mmCIF file of C-alpha atoms and ligand atoms in Angstrom:
data_model
loop_
_atom_site.group_PDB
_atom_site.id
_atom_site.type_symbol
_atom_site.label_atom_id
_atom_site.label_comp_id
_atom_site.label_asym_id
_atom_site.label_seq_id
_atom_site.Cartn_x
_atom_site.Cartn_y
_atom_site.Cartn_z
ATOM 1 C CA UNK A 22 -18.573 96.326 -15.347
ATOM 2 C CA UNK A 23 -17.941 94.679 -18.735
ATOM 3 C CA UNK A 24 -15.318 94.911 -21.475
ATOM 4 C CA UNK A 25 -14.582 93.671 -24.976
ATOM 5 C CA UNK A 26 -10.907 92.699 -25.140
ATOM 6 C CA UNK A 27 -9.037 91.510 -28.219
ATOM 7 C CA UNK A 28 -6.672 88.531 -27.804
ATOM 8 C CA UNK A 29 -3.532 90.694 -28.075
ATOM 9 C CA UNK A 30 -4.741 92.814 -25.152
ATOM 10 C CA UNK A 31 -5.873 89.700 -23.215
ATOM 11 C CA UNK A 32 -2.317 88.400 -23.497
ATOM 12 C CA UNK A 33 -0.953 91.700 -22.206
ATOM 13 C CA UNK A 34 -3.343 91.386 -19.246
ATOM 14 C CA UNK A 35 -2.174 87.768 -18.715
ATOM 15 C CA UNK A 36 1.431 89.024 -18.643
ATOM 16 C CA UNK A 37 0.550 91.628 -16.024
ATOM 17 C CA UNK A 38 -1.500 89.130 -13.993
ATOM 18 C CA UNK A 39 1.282 86.536 -14.075
ATOM 19 C CA UNK A 40 3.365 88.631 -11.672
ATOM 20 C CA UNK A 41 0.768 87.833 -9.015
ATOM 21 C CA UNK A 42 -1.114 84.785 -10.363
ATOM 22 C CA UNK A 43 -0.563 81.370 -11.865
ATOM 23 C CA UNK A 44 -3.324 81.076 -14.461
ATOM 24 C CA UNK A 45 -4.913 77.643 -15.033
ATOM 25 C CA UNK A 46 -7.375 76.710 -17.757
ATOM 26 C CA UNK A 47 -8.425 73.739 -19.897
ATOM 27 C CA UNK A 48 -5.640 73.037 -22.386
ATOM 28 C CA UNK A 49 -5.320 70.613 -25.308
ATOM 29 C CA UNK A 50 -2.737 67.825 -25.083
ATOM 30 C CA UNK A 51 -2.434 66.360 -28.599
ATOM 31 C CA UNK A 52 -2.005 62.576 -28.865
ATOM 32 C CA UNK A 53 -2.280 62.105 -25.102
ATOM 33 C CA UNK A 54 -5.831 60.696 -25.185
ATOM 34 C CA UNK A 55 -6.717 57.173 -24.146
ATOM 35 C CA UNK A 56 -6.583 55.766 -27.687
ATOM 36 C CA UNK A 57 -3.739 56.271 -30.127
ATOM 37 C CA UNK A 58 -3.825 59.558 -32.010
ATOM 38 C CA UNK A 59 -6.539 60.988 -29.778
ATOM 39 C CA UNK A 60 -6.201 64.198 -27.778
ATOM 40 C CA UNK A 61 -7.110 65.090 -24.253
ATOM 41 C CA UNK A 62 -8.216 68.341 -22.633
ATOM 42 C CA UNK A 63 -7.156 68.866 -19.042
ATOM 43 C CA UNK A 64 -6.219 71.679 -16.703
ATOM 44 C CA UNK A 65 -2.743 73.147 -16.860
ATOM 45 C CA UNK A 66 -1.003 76.491 -16.542
ATOM 46 C CA UNK A 67 -1.542 78.838 -19.473
ATOM 47 C CA UNK A 68 0.375 81.934 -20.462
ATOM 48 C CA UNK A 69 -1.746 83.085 -23.415
ATOM 49 C CA UNK A 70 -5.431 83.028 -24.271
ATOM 50 C CA UNK A 71 -4.832 80.947 -27.410
ATOM 51 C CA UNK A 72 -3.839 78.029 -25.090
ATOM 52 C CA UNK A 73 -7.333 77.873 -23.601
ATOM 53 C CA UNK A 74 -9.823 75.372 -25.014
ATOM 54 C CA UNK A 75 -13.207 77.077 -25.139
ATOM 55 C CA UNK A 76 -15.063 74.782 -27.523
ATOM 56 C CA UNK A 77 -14.756 71.428 -25.713
ATOM 57 C CA UNK A 78 -15.562 70.244 -22.232
ATOM 58 C CA UNK A 79 -12.360 69.321 -20.426
ATOM 59 C CA UNK A 80 -11.993 65.559 -20.025
ATOM 60 C CA UNK A 81 -10.782 66.072 -16.464
ATOM 61 C CA UNK A 82 -12.165 68.574 -13.969
ATOM 62 C CA UNK A 83 -10.852 71.862 -12.618
ATOM 63 C CA UNK A 84 -10.538 70.230 -9.188
ATOM 64 C CA UNK A 85 -7.122 68.898 -10.292
ATOM 65 C CA UNK A 86 -5.680 72.375 -9.720
ATOM 66 C CA UNK A 87 -6.850 72.505 -6.099
ATOM 67 C CA UNK A 88 -6.442 68.840 -5.224
ATOM 68 C CA UNK A 89 -3.924 67.354 -7.667
ATOM 69 C CA UNK A 90 -4.027 63.638 -8.492
ATOM 70 C CA UNK A 91 -0.747 63.311 -6.632
ATOM 71 C CA UNK A 92 1.023 65.779 -4.347
ATOM 72 C CA UNK A 93 3.793 65.685 -1.749
ATOM 73 C CA UNK A 94 2.473 66.642 1.671
ATOM 74 C CA UNK A 95 5.751 66.405 3.610
ATOM 75 C CA UNK A 96 9.383 65.352 3.356
ATOM 76 C CA UNK A 97 11.131 63.328 6.069
ATOM 77 C CA UNK A 98 14.584 62.293 7.172
ATOM 78 C CA UNK A 99 15.446 59.914 10.033
ATOM 79 C CA UNK A 100 14.677 62.462 12.718
ATOM 80 C CA UNK A 101 12.786 65.386 11.237
ATOM 81 C CA UNK A 102 10.167 66.375 8.696
ATOM 82 C CA UNK A 103 8.907 69.456 6.924
ATOM 83 C CA UNK A 104 5.728 70.280 5.071
ATOM 84 C CA UNK A 105 5.825 70.716 1.331
ATOM 85 C CA UNK A 106 5.674 74.323 0.231
ATOM 86 C CA UNK A 107 2.613 75.756 -1.465
ATOM 87 C CA UNK A 108 2.966 77.940 -4.513
ATOM 88 C CA UNK A 109 3.772 81.501 -3.455
ATOM 89 C CA UNK A 110 1.503 82.998 -6.134
ATOM 90 C CA UNK A 111 -2.271 83.318 -6.130
ATOM 91 C CA UNK A 112 -4.224 81.031 -8.458
ATOM 92 C CA UNK A 113 -6.640 82.057 -11.185
ATOM 93 C CA UNK A 114 -8.765 79.231 -12.645
ATOM 94 C CA UNK A 115 -10.976 79.356 -15.742
ATOM 95 C CA UNK A 116 -13.957 77.180 -14.796
ATOM 96 C CA UNK A 117 -17.401 76.310 -16.092
ATOM 97 C CA UNK A 118 -20.417 76.599 -13.744
ATOM 98 C CA UNK A 119 -20.439 72.830 -12.978
ATOM 99 C CA UNK A 120 -16.802 73.014 -11.856
ATOM 100 C CA UNK A 121 -17.478 76.072 -9.674
ATOM 101 C CA UNK A 122 -20.378 74.234 -8.023
ATOM 102 C CA UNK A 123 -18.165 71.151 -7.667
ATOM 103 C CA UNK A 124 -15.579 73.296 -5.853
ATOM 104 C CA UNK A 125 -18.265 74.252 -3.359
ATOM 105 C CA UNK A 126 -18.920 70.530 -2.689
ATOM 106 C CA UNK A 127 -15.192 69.992 -2.250
ATOM 107 C CA UNK A 128 -15.158 72.852 0.272
ATOM 108 C CA UNK A 129 -17.802 71.062 2.318
ATOM 109 C CA UNK A 130 -15.805 67.827 2.373
ATOM 110 C CA UNK A 131 -12.393 69.399 2.986
ATOM 111 C CA UNK A 132 -13.312 72.425 5.122
ATOM 112 C CA UNK A 133 -16.740 71.915 6.743
ATOM 113 C CA UNK A 134 -16.713 68.260 7.688
ATOM 114 C CA UNK A 135 -15.449 68.404 11.265
ATOM 115 C CA UNK A 136 -11.867 69.344 10.347
ATOM 116 C CA UNK A 137 -10.004 71.584 7.929
ATOM 117 C CA UNK A 138 -7.725 69.984 5.393
ATOM 118 C CA UNK A 139 -4.550 72.045 5.598
ATOM 119 C CA UNK A 140 -3.311 71.220 2.084
ATOM 120 C CA UNK A 141 -6.640 71.976 0.397
ATOM 121 C CA UNK A 142 -7.206 75.133 2.434
ATOM 122 C CA UNK A 143 -3.864 76.675 1.571
ATOM 123 C CA UNK A 144 -4.683 76.280 -2.134
ATOM 124 C CA UNK A 145 -8.336 77.306 -1.903
ATOM 125 C CA UNK A 146 -7.493 80.550 -0.131
ATOM 126 C CA UNK A 147 -5.462 81.627 -3.151
ATOM 127 C CA UNK A 148 -8.136 80.964 -5.784
ATOM 128 C CA UNK A 149 -9.919 83.500 -7.964
ATOM 129 C CA UNK A 150 -12.508 82.094 -10.367
ATOM 130 C CA UNK A 151 -12.866 83.143 -13.993
ATOM 131 C CA UNK A 152 -16.229 81.794 -15.092
ATOM 132 C CA UNK A 153 -16.304 80.386 -18.646
ATOM 133 C CA UNK A 154 -19.781 80.992 -20.014
ATOM 134 C CA UNK A 155 -21.479 77.672 -20.845
ATOM 135 C CA UNK A 156 -24.716 78.015 -22.835
ATOM 136 C CA UNK A 157 -24.783 74.800 -24.896
ATOM 137 C CA UNK A 158 -23.256 71.933 -22.881
ATOM 138 C CA UNK A 159 -22.270 68.542 -24.332
ATOM 139 C CA UNK A 160 -23.951 65.199 -24.886
ATOM 140 C CA UNK A 161 -23.349 63.743 -21.402
ATOM 141 C CA UNK A 162 -24.025 66.936 -19.383
ATOM 142 C CA UNK A 163 -27.041 67.088 -17.068
ATOM 143 C CA UNK A 164 -26.072 70.093 -14.925
ATOM 144 C CA UNK A 165 -29.548 71.666 -15.191
ATOM 145 C CA UNK A 166 -31.102 68.609 -13.489
ATOM 146 C CA UNK A 167 -28.526 68.912 -10.691
ATOM 147 C CA UNK A 168 -29.001 72.701 -10.276
ATOM 148 C CA UNK A 169 -25.342 73.221 -11.154
ATOM 149 C CA UNK A 170 -25.805 75.112 -14.404
ATOM 150 C CA UNK A 171 -25.563 78.535 -12.704
ATOM 151 C CA UNK A 172 -23.299 80.320 -10.273
ATOM 152 C CA UNK A 173 -22.531 83.827 -9.108
ATOM 153 C CA UNK A 174 -19.349 82.723 -7.339
ATOM 154 C CA UNK A 175 -16.755 84.290 -9.644
ATOM 155 C CA UNK A 176 -14.432 87.278 -9.899
ATOM 156 C CA UNK A 177 -14.446 87.523 -13.691
ATOM 157 C CA UNK A 178 -16.653 85.921 -16.340
ATOM 158 C CA UNK A 179 -15.750 85.470 -19.991
ATOM 159 C CA UNK A 180 -17.324 84.634 -23.333
ATOM 160 C CA UNK A 181 -15.152 83.955 -26.383
ATOM 161 C CA UNK A 182 -16.313 85.718 -29.550
ATOM 162 C CA UNK A 183 -13.958 85.055 -32.494
ATOM 163 C CA UNK A 184 -10.681 86.733 -31.445
ATOM 164 C CA UNK A 185 -12.156 88.742 -28.583
ATOM 165 C CA UNK A 186 -13.115 87.983 -25.034
ATOM 166 C CA UNK A 187 -16.155 89.627 -23.509
ATOM 167 C CA UNK A 188 -15.346 90.025 -19.844
ATOM 168 C CA UNK A 189 -17.453 90.844 -16.811
ATOM 169 C CA UNK A 190 -15.353 92.135 -13.921
ATOM 170 C CA UNK A 191 -17.151 91.560 -10.614
ATOM 171 C CA UNK A 192 -14.108 91.798 -8.359
ATOM 172 C CA UNK A 193 -12.844 95.392 -8.111
ATOM 173 C CA UNK A 194 -9.273 94.148 -7.584
ATOM 174 C CA UNK A 195 -9.152 93.318 -11.318
ATOM 175 C CA UNK A 196 -10.486 96.629 -12.655
ATOM 176 C CA UNK A 197 -7.040 98.287 -12.994
ATOM 177 C CA UNK A 198 -6.021 95.570 -15.499
ATOM 178 C CA UNK A 199 -8.779 96.739 -17.851
ATOM 179 C CA UNK A 200 -8.043 100.469 -17.855
ATOM 180 C CA UNK A 201 -8.491 101.940 -21.333
ATOM 181 C CA UNK A 202 -10.250 98.807 -22.695
ATOM 182 C CA UNK A 203 -13.500 99.180 -24.704
ATOM 183 C CA UNK A 204 -16.512 98.893 -22.392
ATOM 184 C CA UNK A 205 -19.131 96.252 -23.160
ATOM 185 C CA UNK A 206 -22.317 95.421 -21.344
ATOM 186 C CA UNK A 207 -21.570 91.720 -20.842
ATOM 187 C CA UNK A 208 -22.906 89.354 -18.211
ATOM 188 C CA UNK A 209 -22.732 85.583 -18.712
ATOM 189 C CA UNK A 210 -25.712 83.473 -19.721
ATOM 190 C CA UNK A 211 -26.303 79.942 -18.515
ATOM 191 C CA UNK A 212 -27.588 76.777 -20.151
ATOM 192 C CA UNK A 213 -31.278 76.197 -19.367
ATOM 193 C CA UNK A 214 -31.781 72.712 -20.871
ATOM 194 C CA UNK A 215 -29.443 69.770 -21.448
ATOM 195 C CA UNK A 216 -29.920 66.978 -23.976
ATOM 196 C CA UNK A 217 -29.935 64.593 -21.007
ATOM 197 C CA UNK A 218 -32.391 65.123 -18.186
ATOM 198 C CA UNK A 219 -32.460 63.324 -14.872
ATOM 199 C CA UNK A 220 -34.971 63.235 -12.078
ATOM 200 C CA UNK A 221 -33.115 62.004 -9.021
ATOM 201 C CA UNK A 222 -35.435 59.714 -7.053
ATOM 202 C CA UNK A 223 -36.094 60.386 -3.398
ATOM 203 C CA UNK A 224 -35.374 57.554 -0.965
ATOM 204 C CA UNK A 225 -38.102 58.207 1.568
ATOM 205 C CA UNK A 226 -36.974 56.096 4.520
ATOM 206 C CA UNK A 227 -34.453 53.554 5.824
ATOM 207 C CA UNK A 228 -36.650 50.560 4.908
ATOM 208 C CA UNK A 229 -36.573 51.611 1.240
ATOM 209 C CA UNK A 230 -32.842 52.386 1.461
ATOM 210 C CA UNK A 231 -31.987 48.989 2.952
ATOM 211 C CA UNK A 232 -34.101 47.154 0.392
ATOM 212 C CA UNK A 233 -32.490 49.188 -2.389
ATOM 213 C CA UNK A 234 -29.036 48.124 -1.194
ATOM 214 C CA UNK A 235 -30.141 44.474 -1.621
ATOM 215 C CA UNK A 236 -31.896 45.028 -4.961
ATOM 216 C CA UNK A 237 -30.713 42.811 -7.869
ATOM 217 C CA UNK A 238 -30.242 45.889 -10.129
ATOM 218 C CA UNK A 239 -26.669 46.278 -8.828
ATOM 219 C CA UNK A 240 -25.658 42.768 -9.966
ATOM 220 C CA UNK A 241 -25.482 43.931 -13.592
ATOM 221 C CA UNK A 242 -22.285 45.809 -12.726
ATOM 222 C CA UNK A 243 -20.491 42.632 -11.648
ATOM 223 C CA UNK A 244 -20.166 41.790 -15.328
ATOM 224 C CA UNK A 245 -20.061 45.310 -16.810
ATOM 225 C CA UNK A 246 -17.804 47.371 -14.545
ATOM 226 C CA UNK A 247 -14.114 46.477 -14.646
ATOM 227 C CA UNK A 248 -13.240 48.443 -11.448
ATOM 228 C CA UNK A 249 -10.778 50.661 -13.279
ATOM 229 C CA UNK A 250 -11.690 53.806 -11.321
ATOM 230 C CA UNK A 251 -11.652 56.016 -14.432
ATOM 231 C CA UNK A 252 -15.070 57.424 -13.510
ATOM 232 C CA UNK A 253 -13.995 58.648 -10.082
ATOM 233 C CA UNK A 254 -10.687 60.087 -11.268
ATOM 234 C CA UNK A 255 -12.612 62.148 -13.855
ATOM 235 C CA UNK A 256 -15.301 63.110 -11.338
ATOM 236 C CA UNK A 257 -15.567 66.792 -10.478
ATOM 237 C CA UNK A 258 -16.588 66.067 -6.894
ATOM 238 C CA UNK A 259 -14.754 62.912 -5.724
ATOM 239 C CA UNK A 260 -12.330 63.727 -2.905
ATOM 240 C CA UNK A 261 -10.964 60.379 -1.642
ATOM 241 C CA UNK A 262 -7.219 59.952 -1.428
ATOM 242 C CA UNK A 263 -4.661 57.532 -0.065
ATOM 243 C CA UNK A 264 -1.144 58.204 1.228
ATOM 244 C CA UNK A 265 2.098 56.525 0.239
ATOM 245 C CA UNK A 266 5.624 56.927 1.548
ATOM 246 C CA UNK A 267 8.233 57.129 -1.161
ATOM 247 C CA UNK A 268 11.758 56.504 0.098
ATOM 248 C CA UNK A 269 14.829 57.512 -1.839
ATOM 249 C CA UNK A 270 17.238 54.899 -3.204
ATOM 250 C CA UNK A 271 20.302 56.348 -1.499
ATOM 251 C CA UNK A 272 18.782 56.229 1.988
ATOM 252 C CA UNK A 273 15.611 54.301 2.739
ATOM 253 C CA UNK A 274 14.954 56.439 5.839
ATOM 254 C CA UNK A 275 14.644 59.594 3.792
ATOM 255 C CA UNK A 276 11.750 60.357 1.517
ATOM 256 C CA UNK A 277 8.399 62.022 1.061
ATOM 257 C CA UNK A 278 4.797 61.274 1.874
ATOM 258 C CA UNK A 279 2.449 61.775 -1.037
ATOM 259 C CA UNK A 280 -1.275 61.826 -1.185
ATOM 260 C CA UNK A 281 -2.801 60.407 -4.312
ATOM 261 C CA UNK A 282 -6.387 60.236 -5.529
ATOM 262 C CA UNK A 283 -8.069 56.971 -4.594
ATOM 263 C CA UNK A 284 -11.141 55.354 -6.108
ATOM 264 C CA UNK A 285 -14.020 53.653 -4.297
ATOM 265 C CA UNK A 286 -14.514 51.650 -7.494
ATOM 266 C CA UNK A 287 -11.180 49.868 -7.228
ATOM 267 C CA UNK A 288 -10.777 46.531 -5.449
ATOM 268 C CA UNK A 289 -9.284 46.896 -1.970
ATOM 269 C CA UNK A 290 -10.516 50.462 -1.393
ATOM 270 C CA UNK A 291 -12.428 49.406 1.728
ATOM 271 C CA UNK A 292 -9.886 46.794 2.895
ATOM 272 C CA UNK A 293 -9.130 47.176 6.606
ATOM 273 C CA UNK A 294 -6.412 45.952 8.937
ATOM 274 C CA UNK A 295 -7.139 42.308 9.696
ATOM 275 C CA UNK A 296 -8.330 41.635 6.169
ATOM 276 C CA UNK A 297 -11.974 42.715 6.538
ATOM 277 C CA UNK A 298 -13.380 44.369 3.426
ATOM 278 C CA UNK A 299 -16.753 46.126 3.285
ATOM 279 C CA UNK A 300 -17.340 46.028 -0.460
ATOM 280 C CA UNK A 301 -15.897 43.014 -2.242
ATOM 281 C CA UNK A 302 -17.812 43.033 -5.529
ATOM 282 C CA UNK A 303 -18.104 45.606 -8.287
ATOM 283 C CA UNK A 304 -21.869 45.622 -7.650
ATOM 284 C CA UNK A 305 -21.217 46.675 -4.017
ATOM 285 C CA UNK A 306 -18.826 49.381 -5.126
ATOM 286 C CA UNK A 307 -21.134 50.778 -7.805
ATOM 287 C CA UNK A 308 -24.014 50.907 -5.304
ATOM 288 C CA UNK A 309 -21.762 52.744 -2.842
ATOM 289 C CA UNK A 310 -20.681 55.330 -5.414
ATOM 290 C CA UNK A 311 -24.152 55.990 -6.764
ATOM 291 C CA UNK A 312 -25.777 56.279 -3.331
ATOM 292 C CA UNK A 313 -22.975 58.548 -2.148
ATOM 293 C CA UNK A 314 -23.477 60.938 -5.060
ATOM 294 C CA UNK A 315 -27.282 60.800 -5.116
ATOM 295 C CA UNK A 316 -28.321 60.244 -1.493
ATOM 296 C CA UNK A 317 -25.760 60.024 1.333
ATOM 297 C CA UNK A 318 -24.000 63.359 0.742
ATOM 298 C CA UNK A 319 -27.319 65.210 0.692
ATOM 299 C CA UNK A 320 -28.370 63.518 3.938
ATOM 300 C CA UNK A 321 -25.016 64.448 5.517
ATOM 301 C CA UNK A 322 -24.951 68.128 4.471
ATOM 302 C CA UNK A 323 -28.732 68.694 4.167
ATOM 303 C CA UNK A 324 -28.224 70.658 0.978
ATOM 304 C CA UNK A 325 -27.907 69.429 -2.608
ATOM 305 C CA UNK A 326 -26.761 66.151 -4.105
ATOM 306 C CA UNK A 327 -23.019 65.763 -4.538
ATOM 307 C CA UNK A 328 -23.127 65.139 -8.288
ATOM 308 C CA UNK A 329 -23.034 68.313 -10.393
ATOM 309 C CA UNK A 330 -24.052 66.577 -13.626
ATOM 310 C CA UNK A 331 -20.806 67.227 -15.491
ATOM 311 C CA UNK A 332 -21.114 63.821 -17.196
ATOM 312 C CA UNK A 333 -17.357 63.217 -17.174
ATOM 313 C CA UNK A 334 -17.761 59.792 -15.528
ATOM 314 C CA UNK A 335 -20.020 58.679 -18.378
ATOM 315 C CA UNK A 336 -17.641 60.061 -21.000
ATOM 316 C CA UNK A 337 -14.562 58.388 -19.476
ATOM 317 C CA UNK A 338 -16.002 54.939 -18.693
ATOM 318 C CA UNK A 339 -14.400 52.362 -21.034
ATOM 319 C CA UNK A 340 -17.419 50.088 -20.497
ATOM 320 C CA UNK A 341 -19.952 52.739 -21.552
ATOM 321 C CA UNK A 342 -21.628 52.783 -18.143
ATOM 322 C CA UNK A 343 -23.768 55.906 -18.009
ATOM 323 C CA UNK A 344 -24.363 57.536 -14.631
ATOM 324 C CA UNK A 345 -27.745 58.902 -15.715
ATOM 325 C CA UNK A 346 -28.894 55.495 -17.007
ATOM 326 C CA UNK A 347 -27.778 53.959 -13.703
ATOM 327 C CA UNK A 348 -29.731 56.514 -11.641
ATOM 328 C CA UNK A 349 -32.785 55.941 -13.861
ATOM 329 C CA UNK A 350 -32.497 52.193 -13.132
ATOM 330 C CA UNK A 351 -32.275 53.048 -9.444
ATOM 331 C CA UNK A 352 -35.450 55.147 -9.741
ATOM 332 C CA UNK A 353 -37.257 52.124 -11.237
ATOM 333 C CA UNK A 354 -35.978 49.863 -8.458
ATOM 334 C CA UNK A 355 -37.184 52.356 -5.807
ATOM 335 C CA UNK A 356 -40.628 52.475 -7.402
ATOM 336 C CA UNK A 357 -40.768 48.673 -7.379
ATOM 337 C CA UNK A 358 -39.730 48.572 -3.701
ATOM 338 C CA UNK A 359 -42.276 51.245 -2.728
ATOM 339 C CA UNK A 360 -45.064 49.293 -4.465
ATOM 340 C CA UNK A 361 -44.009 46.104 -2.672
ATOM 341 C CA UNK A 362 -43.866 47.865 0.728
ATOM 342 C CA UNK A 363 -47.253 49.523 0.156
ATOM 343 C CA UNK A 364 -48.842 46.203 -0.890
ATOM 344 C CA UNK A 365 -47.633 44.555 2.335
ATOM 345 C CA UNK A 366 -48.954 47.283 4.644
HETATM 346 S S1 LIG B 2 -20.761 61.518 -10.642
HETATM 347 FE FE1 LIG B 2 -20.272 61.827 -12.833
HETATM 348 S S2 LIG B 2 -21.684 63.443 -13.523
HETATM 349 FE FE2 LIG B 2 -21.649 63.496 -11.259
HETATM 350 S S3 LIG B 2 -20.068 65.017 -10.708
HETATM 351 FE FE3 LIG B 2 -19.034 63.004 -10.759
HETATM 352 S S4 LIG B 2 -18.259 62.802 -12.884
HETATM 353 FE FE4 LIG B 2 -19.755 64.491 -12.891
HETATM 354 S S1 LIG B 3 -15.075 53.899 -15.352
HETATM 355 FE FE1 LIG B 3 -16.704 52.415 -15.785
HETATM 356 S S2 LIG B 3 -15.686 50.424 -15.733
HETATM 357 FE FE2 LIG B 3 -14.284 51.875 -14.742
HETATM 358 S S3 LIG B 3 -14.818 51.729 -12.525
HETATM 359 FE FE3 LIG B 3 -16.051 53.426 -13.372
HETATM 360 S S4 LIG B 3 -18.027 52.455 -13.940
HETATM 361 FE FE4 LIG B 3 -16.505 50.791 -13.675
#
């Protein structure tokens, strides 16, 4: 069922929805970009359709709604503790197809990986997806190559046309909000070709994998990557976090435990008790990240690669390190290794 809804009516629907839902969407934050007088687009609560940025890719992913960069998981005193409270409302998120597919990867990590993450689950169970049609993409997107350009996992889908929204309502629970609105035969279209294309190389066996880990291609990143972690914080699919206890000034035995996004690209990420560290160089850390996104996750879940091709890591890297260029270098290294192995057989 589809509708054509003018912005004034959309805002009335938002008002009605807000009794039950917090609505999140990409929003513009003027002068909050990384350079002076630049803007940033990131997810935040919206109360009217005019707040939503339709014509730019958000700099940070929709995952921040479900797994915020920092969140309190419990509060403690000397002798007791209590969990933080989740929002009492349901959550509606405007997302592009790559972000919806990224949420499905997050589900695997948080919910289907041998345990269920309580804090993620209590948010995820409240979510309804509003798909933002994405037919053009942007210069760093390669979602088509990663099979993340399409999804049917949504309750509503929207296309912005001047001061109207075309809306497909898939979830019957939302039909009453559209009573009396002009019908329109709308279903979303999906991008079929990005400017950037990527063929992810297959790593055929452990011999190739082990040789790839030793390959000199990774050394380049010792001088290029500054281990800032900006790529992983902007990544739609990264899920690592660390925990920190924050104690209050008045009483050091009272405080809260927070979990905060962590980055495998930052020094000390793999530091263990006793001082042992698995990955001490930026080359090691880059190799770990790239293989995780383009090999290890797929081996673990026997499904798709973890990367959804949103290109945010490339856009956010201050050193202009492109994820697609890196994977293309890896493909060349694999070819070289395969030729060497074949020649020695
Ligand atoms: S690795 Fe880069 S392109 Fe892939 S999902 Fe993460 S941010 Fe997006
Ligand atoms: S954003 Fe760039 S420089 Fe920073 S850790 Fe990631 S790859 Fe390295």
